[in-house]
Amino acid sequence: MDIVSTPAAAGRGAPATSVPEGFCSANERRLLRLIREKGPISRADLARETGLTLQSIVRLVAALMERDLVVGGPKVPSGPGQPSLPIEIARDAAFSVGVSIMDDALSAVVIDLSGRVRATHEELFDTTDRGRVTRHLGSILKDLSGAGGFDRSRLVGVGVAIPGFFVDSRGAVNAPLVMNDWALTDLEAHLGAALELPVWIENDGSAAAAGESVYGAGQHHRSFAYIHIASGLGGGIVLDGKPWRGRNGNAGEFTGTLPPSTRPDRPTLRLLLDLVNAQPGMGRPFPSVGALVRAFNPEWPAVETWLARTGEGVSAILSAAAAVLDPDAIVIGGRIPPALTLRLIERAHFYSVPVRDQDRRFPTLVASRTGGDGAALGAATLPFLHHFF
């Protein structure tokens, strides 16, 4: 997977790791992407896929093997003569951590160079104090390195997903009001210095779209819009297999497609939390969105109220995404419970104005298929995209 319009100052704020910037040439990156996506794969197939000569492929693969980035797989028959030796990613060559910082929770994941998940961490946590969270992340990284069974010296960086939108080239994020301590500051430099690792910052919607591209719906849909429903509403865009961040890193901020007067009726879990806590007979109110999600019951009366209040906004967002992007699919994910996602999809519709009894073809609506925290998974890909892919 490639990425378009990466942050100008990605990965600052920490000493360099053993993997220097620009570690791989353009052709080496092409090969690593192909090997990761289709491996094990023979040198001959790599030549056919890339259009490079077999001699060039042999030379490039040898250079990658010398740096222990790829290995030869088991021999397989390929016709007369010696069996071919397919190439695959050396999984333990490098590791990356992805972190999702929410307004009431933390999620983290470790992946190896092949993209396989090696360890995960998830907990409800008060994230209002940036210093407290940073110290806790240091402890989480130590635990994950043990659980993932890797040497920390092979950790090439940390990708961090956070809600909000970018306001300048330093990677400063205008975070939600409840996360004031995180807003409008150089988070890459702060977290990088504290964790002693290169850090990349991404907004949670774009990170989740990147995670979906690698681990979920992207395996079946090359282009899609991703609607990220959490405490707030955001999203991301993937075009032809490549996450599209836009000029300022804010592509996919679907709240901006709605009139400001309709913001109270956006499809957010903060609205659902308020509705659930207000319904009669609920007893002790849920203290946070995370607590609500863990206890979610699709039979709560407030769920029907939420679907009714948010319906027009959802249809407006879907219709705008379909008209402007014309993607293969629109994926709905984030922290929204899967059962609620399905209810929302059943109710959703696109604005339709047929001409000669025909209308445009609309994208497929699908639920997220990552099977985990898509924002953390997408954040974990950022260091690898910078160095290898």
XYZ file of C-alpha atoms in Angstrom:
389
model
C 0.000 0.000 0.000
C 1.282 3.432 -0.888
C 0.182 6.681 0.691
C -0.451 10.016 -0.947
C 0.478 13.414 0.489
C 2.221 12.225 3.632
C 2.763 14.748 6.452
C 5.682 16.995 5.644
C 7.299 16.532 9.049
C 6.508 12.870 9.682
C 8.484 10.971 12.255
C 10.213 13.817 14.071
C 11.029 14.201 17.735
C 13.236 11.192 18.452
C 16.697 9.792 17.775
C 17.014 7.881 14.520
C 16.499 4.116 14.719
C 18.678 1.558 12.982
C 16.543 2.062 9.867
C 17.466 5.400 8.243
C 15.076 7.558 6.261
C 15.051 6.640 2.577
C 16.105 3.105 3.480
C 14.666 1.623 0.290
C 14.786 2.786 -3.310
C 11.604 3.232 -5.335
C 12.013 -0.141 -7.055
C 12.784 -1.866 -3.773
C 9.612 -0.402 -2.305
C 7.632 -1.696 -5.295
C 9.004 -5.179 -4.726
C 8.364 -5.110 -0.982
C 4.749 -4.062 -1.560
C 4.216 -6.864 -4.053
C 5.920 -9.446 -1.881
C 3.856 -8.425 1.133
C 0.585 -8.457 -0.804
C 1.135 -11.566 -2.953
C 3.997 -13.478 -1.362
C 5.414 -15.999 -1.383
C 6.124 -15.053 -4.993
C 8.798 -16.130 -7.465
C 11.347 -13.842 -9.061
C 9.810 -14.575 -12.460
C 6.372 -13.494 -11.209
C 7.882 -10.348 -9.721
C 9.353 -9.538 -13.131
C 5.978 -10.066 -14.807
C 4.144 -7.954 -12.220
C 6.587 -5.036 -12.332
C 7.711 -5.080 -15.965
C 11.342 -5.112 -14.815
C 13.822 -7.536 -16.330
C 14.516 -10.786 -14.527
C 18.136 -9.696 -14.101
C 17.010 -6.507 -12.339
C 14.673 -8.491 -10.101
C 17.454 -10.907 -9.141
C 19.718 -7.985 -8.241
C 17.040 -6.145 -6.255
C 15.963 -9.266 -4.356
C 19.586 -10.036 -3.511
C 19.997 -6.541 -2.046
C 16.831 -6.949 0.047
C 18.031 -10.345 1.245
C 21.372 -8.876 2.287
C 19.475 -6.502 4.582
C 17.305 -9.361 5.891
C 14.093 -7.740 4.629
C 13.018 -10.743 2.540
C 13.746 -14.458 2.701
C 13.444 -17.400 0.353
C 10.431 -19.566 1.061
C 10.173 -23.341 0.602
C 10.994 -24.632 -2.877
C 8.005 -25.241 -5.136
C 7.879 -27.034 -8.535
C 7.776 -24.662 -11.495
C 8.101 -27.014 -14.430
C 11.216 -28.752 -15.762
C 14.498 -28.070 -13.998
C 15.196 -26.892 -10.491
C 12.231 -25.885 -8.296
C 11.814 -22.134 -7.846
C 12.503 -20.491 -4.497
C 9.656 -18.024 -3.812
C 10.332 -14.826 -1.909
C 8.459 -13.632 1.162
C 8.749 -10.839 3.697
C 11.079 -11.490 6.629
C 8.456 -10.982 9.315
C 10.879 -10.301 12.155
C 12.961 -7.792 10.199
C 11.087 -4.834 11.692
C 8.132 -3.994 13.911
C 5.794 -1.051 14.253
C 3.341 0.097 16.914
C 0.032 1.795 16.235
C -1.741 3.726 18.986
C -5.272 5.123 18.980
C -5.871 7.846 21.562
C -9.582 8.418 22.126
C -11.284 10.822 24.505
C -11.819 8.029 27.046
C -9.707 5.062 25.936
C -6.410 3.816 24.538
C -5.803 1.095 21.997
C -2.462 -0.184 20.701
C -1.288 -2.856 18.289
C 2.087 -4.255 17.224
C 2.563 -5.486 13.658
C 5.567 -7.100 12.026
C 6.920 -6.211 8.586
C 4.533 -8.636 6.881
C 1.577 -6.847 8.482
C 0.727 -9.652 10.875
C -0.625 -8.506 14.240
C 1.686 -9.659 17.025
C 0.159 -8.102 20.146
C -2.713 -5.804 21.133
C -3.739 -3.654 24.072
C -7.068 -1.955 24.775
C -8.415 -0.200 27.859
C -10.683 2.562 29.052
C -8.424 5.386 30.216
C -8.814 9.053 31.070
C -6.832 10.773 28.305
C -7.383 14.400 29.318
C -3.868 14.710 30.814
C -1.335 14.399 27.982
C 1.620 13.849 30.311
C -0.132 11.022 32.162
C -1.075 9.340 28.899
C 2.461 9.655 27.551
C 3.928 7.986 30.630
C 1.357 5.217 30.396
C 2.187 4.669 26.729
C 5.797 4.034 27.720
C 4.633 1.191 29.977
C 2.326 -0.161 27.271
C 5.201 -0.306 24.768
C 7.291 -2.354 27.190
C 4.426 -4.795 27.739
C 3.754 -5.079 24.021
C 7.386 -5.803 23.195
C 7.269 -8.729 25.586
C 3.901 -9.980 24.358
C 4.948 -9.594 20.728
C 8.249 -11.374 21.257
C 10.506 -8.875 19.519
C 13.647 -6.907 20.242
C 12.846 -3.209 20.820
C 15.827 -2.282 18.626
C 13.781 -3.564 15.658
C 10.922 -1.190 16.436
C 11.057 1.437 13.667
C 8.471 3.829 15.033
C 5.049 4.566 16.451
C 2.013 5.755 14.543
C -0.540 7.644 16.628
C -4.175 8.242 15.659
C -6.037 11.031 17.426
C -9.426 12.683 16.821
C -9.463 16.175 15.351
C -8.266 17.961 12.220
C -4.857 19.260 11.165
C -4.226 22.984 11.285
C -0.614 23.322 10.105
C 2.368 21.470 8.647
C 3.787 20.614 12.091
C 1.125 17.968 12.527
C -0.730 20.023 15.131
C -4.256 18.683 15.591
C -7.286 20.691 16.669
C -8.547 17.974 19.010
C -12.049 17.813 20.557
C -12.741 20.203 23.433
C -12.554 17.385 25.991
C -8.965 16.730 24.814
C -7.765 20.308 25.204
C -4.317 19.226 26.442
C -3.658 17.572 23.048
C -4.783 20.443 20.854
C -2.632 22.742 18.702
C 0.737 21.384 19.818
C 3.589 19.520 18.116
C 2.577 16.025 19.179
C 5.182 14.280 17.016
C 7.978 16.103 18.808
C 6.443 15.708 22.279
C 5.625 12.000 22.003
C 8.788 11.197 20.065
C 11.017 12.720 22.745
C 9.109 10.996 25.559
C 9.015 7.557 23.917
C 12.493 7.901 22.356
C 11.126 6.708 19.029
C 10.082 8.373 15.765
C 6.376 9.216 15.894
C 3.856 9.863 13.121
C 0.547 11.598 13.880
C -2.639 10.952 11.895
C -6.261 11.843 12.554
C -8.318 8.841 13.601
C -10.605 8.785 10.565
C -7.780 8.716 8.024
C -5.865 6.188 10.111
C -8.928 3.927 10.297
C -9.359 4.179 6.520
C -5.716 3.126 6.065
C -6.265 0.192 8.422
C -9.404 -0.790 6.511
C -7.450 -0.649 3.258
C -4.923 -3.222 4.470
C -6.899 -5.377 6.894
C -10.561 -5.050 5.919
C -12.745 -3.898 3.053
C -9.698 -2.852 1.013
C -9.148 -6.518 0.201
C -12.347 -6.390 -1.877
C -12.769 -2.688 -2.750
C -9.950 -0.617 -4.243
C -11.693 2.723 -3.693
C -13.911 3.580 -0.764
C -14.998 6.318 1.595
C -14.720 5.469 5.282
C -17.238 6.952 7.742
C -15.646 6.934 11.201
C -18.265 7.021 13.951
C -16.942 7.454 17.480
C -17.524 10.168 20.099
C -17.457 12.481 17.096
C -17.781 11.986 13.348
C -14.904 11.848 10.873
C -13.612 9.636 8.132
C -11.050 8.961 5.469
C -10.731 8.218 1.768
C -8.948 5.439 -0.128
C -8.581 5.826 -3.900
C -7.267 2.996 -6.042
C -5.795 1.319 -2.966
C -4.053 4.472 -1.740
C -5.168 6.527 1.289
C -5.821 10.082 0.129
C -5.115 12.659 2.831
C -5.757 15.814 0.839
C -3.763 19.046 0.894
C -3.890 19.542 4.672
C -4.411 15.964 5.834
C -8.140 16.496 6.385
C -9.737 14.576 3.507
C -12.740 12.642 4.778
C -13.935 15.155 7.386
C -17.541 14.340 6.565
C -18.987 16.566 9.267
C -18.117 19.411 6.890
C -20.723 18.174 4.397
C -23.528 19.049 6.833
C -24.942 22.519 7.590
C -23.693 23.757 10.985
C -27.261 23.913 12.271
C -27.573 20.124 11.920
C -24.449 19.251 13.929
C -26.431 18.243 17.039
C -28.001 15.438 14.973
C -24.784 14.011 13.559
C -24.454 10.209 13.912
C -22.072 10.288 16.877
C -21.787 7.983 19.862
C -21.744 11.038 22.124
C -25.323 11.705 21.013
C -26.233 8.067 21.641
C -24.659 8.263 25.107
C -26.793 11.299 25.958
C -29.957 9.623 24.672
C -29.325 6.366 26.504
C -28.529 8.112 29.784
C -31.718 10.172 29.469
C -34.069 7.263 28.842
C -36.245 6.251 31.814
C -35.290 3.267 33.909
C -31.612 3.140 32.903
C -30.363 3.519 36.459
C -26.785 4.653 36.849
C -25.704 6.603 33.741
C -22.811 5.415 31.600
C -19.767 7.587 32.354
C -18.262 7.460 28.870
C -18.713 6.339 25.288
C -16.370 3.424 25.928
C -18.515 2.149 28.788
C -21.611 2.506 26.605
C -20.029 0.544 23.747
C -19.021 -2.299 26.058
C -22.573 -2.653 27.398
C -24.409 -1.848 24.148
C -27.856 -3.367 23.744
C -29.573 -2.895 20.367
C -32.956 -3.167 22.125
C -32.504 0.043 24.106
C -35.351 2.443 23.172
C -32.777 5.199 22.717
C -31.262 3.305 19.778
C -34.415 3.849 17.723
C -34.419 7.524 18.703
C -30.764 7.836 17.636
C -31.447 6.214 14.257
C -34.390 8.528 13.636
C -32.515 11.701 14.621
C -29.392 10.901 12.614
C -31.042 9.449 9.508
C -31.104 12.591 7.382
C -27.519 13.477 8.247
C -26.327 9.969 7.389
C -28.098 10.059 4.020
C -26.637 13.503 3.263
C -23.110 12.303 4.036
C -23.474 9.107 2.021
C -24.966 10.982 -0.935
C -22.174 13.568 -0.900
C -19.482 10.882 -0.749
C -21.106 8.935 -3.572
C -21.560 11.995 -5.804
C -18.108 13.526 -5.287
C -15.923 10.395 -5.114
C -17.933 7.712 -6.972
C -16.170 4.992 -4.915
C -16.668 1.219 -5.066
C -17.978 1.213 -1.502
C -18.676 3.287 1.564
C -17.467 1.652 4.763
C -19.001 2.472 8.127
C -16.777 1.811 11.122
C -15.012 3.342 14.095
C -16.164 2.614 17.638
C -19.771 2.063 16.603
C -21.034 -1.379 17.749
C -21.427 -3.804 14.803
C -25.120 -4.387 15.563
C -25.767 -0.635 15.371
C -23.789 -0.384 12.137
C -26.072 -2.939 10.511
C -29.188 -1.098 11.712
C -27.798 2.163 10.325
C -26.986 0.571 6.949
C -30.500 -0.906 6.720
C -32.011 2.564 7.148
C -29.576 4.568 5.015
C -30.359 5.763 1.513
C -28.794 7.852 -1.249
C -30.455 10.914 -2.749
C -31.940 9.666 -6.011
C -33.154 11.801 -8.930
C -33.590 9.424 -11.889
C -33.440 10.691 -15.457
C -35.253 8.585 -18.104
C -36.043 6.169 -15.267
C -32.338 5.609 -14.614
C -30.029 6.866 -11.907
C -26.331 6.729 -11.216
C -24.909 3.520 -9.780
C -24.379 3.976 -6.063
C -21.534 2.485 -4.005
C -22.017 -0.583 -1.850
C -22.579 0.109 1.845
C -20.538 -2.215 4.055
C -19.603 -2.493 7.706
C -15.948 -2.300 8.707
C -14.145 -5.635 8.362
C -10.940 -5.026 10.274
C -12.050 -7.083 13.260
C -10.168 -4.723 15.594
C -9.365 -1.078 16.172
C -8.952 0.145 12.607
C -7.404 3.448 13.723
C -4.637 1.691 15.670
C -4.041 -0.750 12.798
C -3.814 2.081 10.300
C -1.511 4.082 12.567
C 0.808 1.065 12.809
C 1.302 1.107 9.034
C 2.667 4.686 9.014
C 6.286 3.940 10.035
C 6.462 1.084 7.510
C 5.080 3.290 4.750
C 7.777 5.829 5.519
C 10.659 3.330 5.498
C 9.698 0.363 3.337
C 6.498 0.551 1.315
